[in-house]
XYZ file of C-alpha atoms in Angstrom:
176
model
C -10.291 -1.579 16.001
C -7.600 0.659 15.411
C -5.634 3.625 17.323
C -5.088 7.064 17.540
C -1.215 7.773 17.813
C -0.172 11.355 18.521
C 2.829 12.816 20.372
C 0.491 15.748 21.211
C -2.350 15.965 23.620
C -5.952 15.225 22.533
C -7.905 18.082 21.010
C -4.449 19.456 20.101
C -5.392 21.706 16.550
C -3.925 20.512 13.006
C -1.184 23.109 12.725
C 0.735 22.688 9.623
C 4.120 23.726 12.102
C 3.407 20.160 13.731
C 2.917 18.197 10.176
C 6.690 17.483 10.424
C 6.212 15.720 13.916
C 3.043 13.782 12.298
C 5.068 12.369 9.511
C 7.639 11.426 11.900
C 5.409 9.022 13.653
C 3.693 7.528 10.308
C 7.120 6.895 9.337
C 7.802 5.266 12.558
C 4.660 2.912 12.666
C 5.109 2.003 8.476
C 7.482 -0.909 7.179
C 8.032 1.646 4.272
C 7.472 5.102 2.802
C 6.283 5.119 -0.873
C 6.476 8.315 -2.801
C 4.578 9.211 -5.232
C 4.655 12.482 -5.940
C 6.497 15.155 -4.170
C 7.307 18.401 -5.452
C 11.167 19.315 -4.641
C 10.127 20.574 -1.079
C 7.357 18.300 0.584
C 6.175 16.974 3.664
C 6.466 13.799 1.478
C 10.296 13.987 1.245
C 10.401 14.859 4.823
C 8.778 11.607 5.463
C 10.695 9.921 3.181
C 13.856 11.418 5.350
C 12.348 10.118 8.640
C 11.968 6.770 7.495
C 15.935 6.727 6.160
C 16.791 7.932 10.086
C 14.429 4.520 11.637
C 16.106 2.441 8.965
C 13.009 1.746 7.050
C 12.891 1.355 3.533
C 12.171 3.625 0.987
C 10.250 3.251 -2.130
C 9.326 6.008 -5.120
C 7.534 5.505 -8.386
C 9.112 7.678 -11.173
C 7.605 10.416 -12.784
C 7.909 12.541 -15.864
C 10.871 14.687 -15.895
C 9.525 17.935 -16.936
C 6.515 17.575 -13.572
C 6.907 19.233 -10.357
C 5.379 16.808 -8.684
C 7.964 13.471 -9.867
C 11.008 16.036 -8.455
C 10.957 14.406 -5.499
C 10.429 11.039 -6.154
C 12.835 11.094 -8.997
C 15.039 12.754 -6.986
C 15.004 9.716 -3.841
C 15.381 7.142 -6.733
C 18.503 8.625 -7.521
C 20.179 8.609 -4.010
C 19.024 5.196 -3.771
C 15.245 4.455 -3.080
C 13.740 1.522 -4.497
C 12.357 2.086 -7.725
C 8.452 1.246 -7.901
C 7.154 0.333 -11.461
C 4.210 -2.484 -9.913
C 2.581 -3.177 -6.971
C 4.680 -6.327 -6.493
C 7.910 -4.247 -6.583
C 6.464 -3.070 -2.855
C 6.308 -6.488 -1.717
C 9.490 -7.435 -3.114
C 11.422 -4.798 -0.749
C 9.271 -5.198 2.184
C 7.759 -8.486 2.866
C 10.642 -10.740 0.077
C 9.430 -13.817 2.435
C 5.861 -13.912 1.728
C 6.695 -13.398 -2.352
C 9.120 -16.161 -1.484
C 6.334 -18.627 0.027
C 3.502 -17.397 -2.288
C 6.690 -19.028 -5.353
C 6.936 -22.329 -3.096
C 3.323 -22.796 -3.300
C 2.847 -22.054 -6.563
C 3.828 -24.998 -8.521
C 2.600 -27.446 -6.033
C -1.041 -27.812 -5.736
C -1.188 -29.792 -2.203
C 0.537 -26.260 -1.292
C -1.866 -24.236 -2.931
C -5.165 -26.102 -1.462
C -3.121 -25.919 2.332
C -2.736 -21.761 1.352
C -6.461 -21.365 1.212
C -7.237 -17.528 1.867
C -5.155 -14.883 3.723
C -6.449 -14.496 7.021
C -8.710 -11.574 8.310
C -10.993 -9.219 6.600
C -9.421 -9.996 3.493
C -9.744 -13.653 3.522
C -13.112 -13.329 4.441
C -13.836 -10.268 1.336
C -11.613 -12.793 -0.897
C -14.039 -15.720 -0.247
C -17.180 -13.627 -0.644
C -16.008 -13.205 -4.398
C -16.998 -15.823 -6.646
C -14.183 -17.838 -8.409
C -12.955 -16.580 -12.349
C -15.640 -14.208 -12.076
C -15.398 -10.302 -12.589
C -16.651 -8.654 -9.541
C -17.236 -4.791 -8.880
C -15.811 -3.322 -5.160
C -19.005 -2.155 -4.506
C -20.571 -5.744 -5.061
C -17.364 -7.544 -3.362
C -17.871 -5.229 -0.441
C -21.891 -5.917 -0.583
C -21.169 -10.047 -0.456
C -18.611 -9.524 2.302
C -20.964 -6.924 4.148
C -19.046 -4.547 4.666
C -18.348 -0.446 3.923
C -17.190 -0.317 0.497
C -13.845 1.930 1.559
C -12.772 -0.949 4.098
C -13.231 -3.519 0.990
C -11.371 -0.894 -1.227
C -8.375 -1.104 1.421
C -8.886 -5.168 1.791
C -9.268 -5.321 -2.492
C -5.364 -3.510 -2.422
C -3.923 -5.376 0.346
C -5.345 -9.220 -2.013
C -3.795 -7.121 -5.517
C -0.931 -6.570 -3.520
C -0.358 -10.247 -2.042
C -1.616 -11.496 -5.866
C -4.457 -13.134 -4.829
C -7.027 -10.771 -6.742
C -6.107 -8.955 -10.536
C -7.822 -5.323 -10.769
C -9.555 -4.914 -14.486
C -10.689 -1.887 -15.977
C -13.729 -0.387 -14.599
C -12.544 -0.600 -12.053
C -13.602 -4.562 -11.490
C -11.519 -7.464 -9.832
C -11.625 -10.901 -10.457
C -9.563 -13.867 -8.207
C -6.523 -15.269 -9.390
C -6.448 -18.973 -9.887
């Protein structure tokens, strides 16, 4: 269940001279390119360049002026990337519609019941968590049964879409 995608041949070495080409592609197969942090010359900003070329958007989270490392994000948010300051502020610039629909069902509760749980893996890790009820990853990911690092990717993707809150700890509980 996934792919390998690689303009070179297989068995082909990990040459940093081809890291350019690499980013290329990830920038072709992603939505968006989120930086966040890039010192003033990176394969990051060269990313962030590719993505500008295929017209896909391009998102940075600020950092601290005096730090190396927020140069290059700071740097794309003033030519114009989308500033970053909460996970929503990624959905908001690439999926507005599904923000938009999550709104619509909010204040209607025959809309809320119809929403049930996103679909795939992360419906099913989101219904293996018990309701109002702090959960750890590593216990979401046992109820789910499942490697903990695919139910740390699923965990993001159900912050992301608001249907999970991450605490402290690092736990998550469901959003009502």
């Amino acid at each position: 269940r996934g792919a390998v995608v690689s303009e070179f041949p297989c068995g082909w070495a990990a040459l940093a001279r081809n890291f350019p080409v690499r980013n290329r592609v990830i920038a072709a197969l992603a939505a968006g390119t989120l930086v966040v942090e890039a010192a003033a010359r990176s394969g990051s900003l060269l990313t962030a360049r590719h993505a500008l070329e295929l017209g896909r958007e391009v998102l940075a989270v600020p950092g601290r002026i005096f730090d190396e490392k927020a140069l290059g994000p700071n740097s794309l948010l003033r030519d114009g990337a989308c500033l970053v300051r909460h996970p929503r502020d990624v959905l908001e610039a690439l999926w507005p519609e599904l923000l938009a629909q999550r709104a619509g069902a909010a204040g209607d509760a025959a809309a809320e019941t119809c929403r049930g749980v996103p679909p795939g893996p992360a419906g099913e890790l989101l219904a293996a968590m018990p309701p109002a009820e702090e959960i750890a990853a590593e216990a979401a990911a046992a109820r789910a049964r499942r490697p903990v690092e695919r139910a740390l990717a699923e965990l993001l993707e159900l912050e992301l879409g608001g249907w999970v809150r991450r605490l402290p700890g690092p736990l998550y509980v469901r959003v009502p």
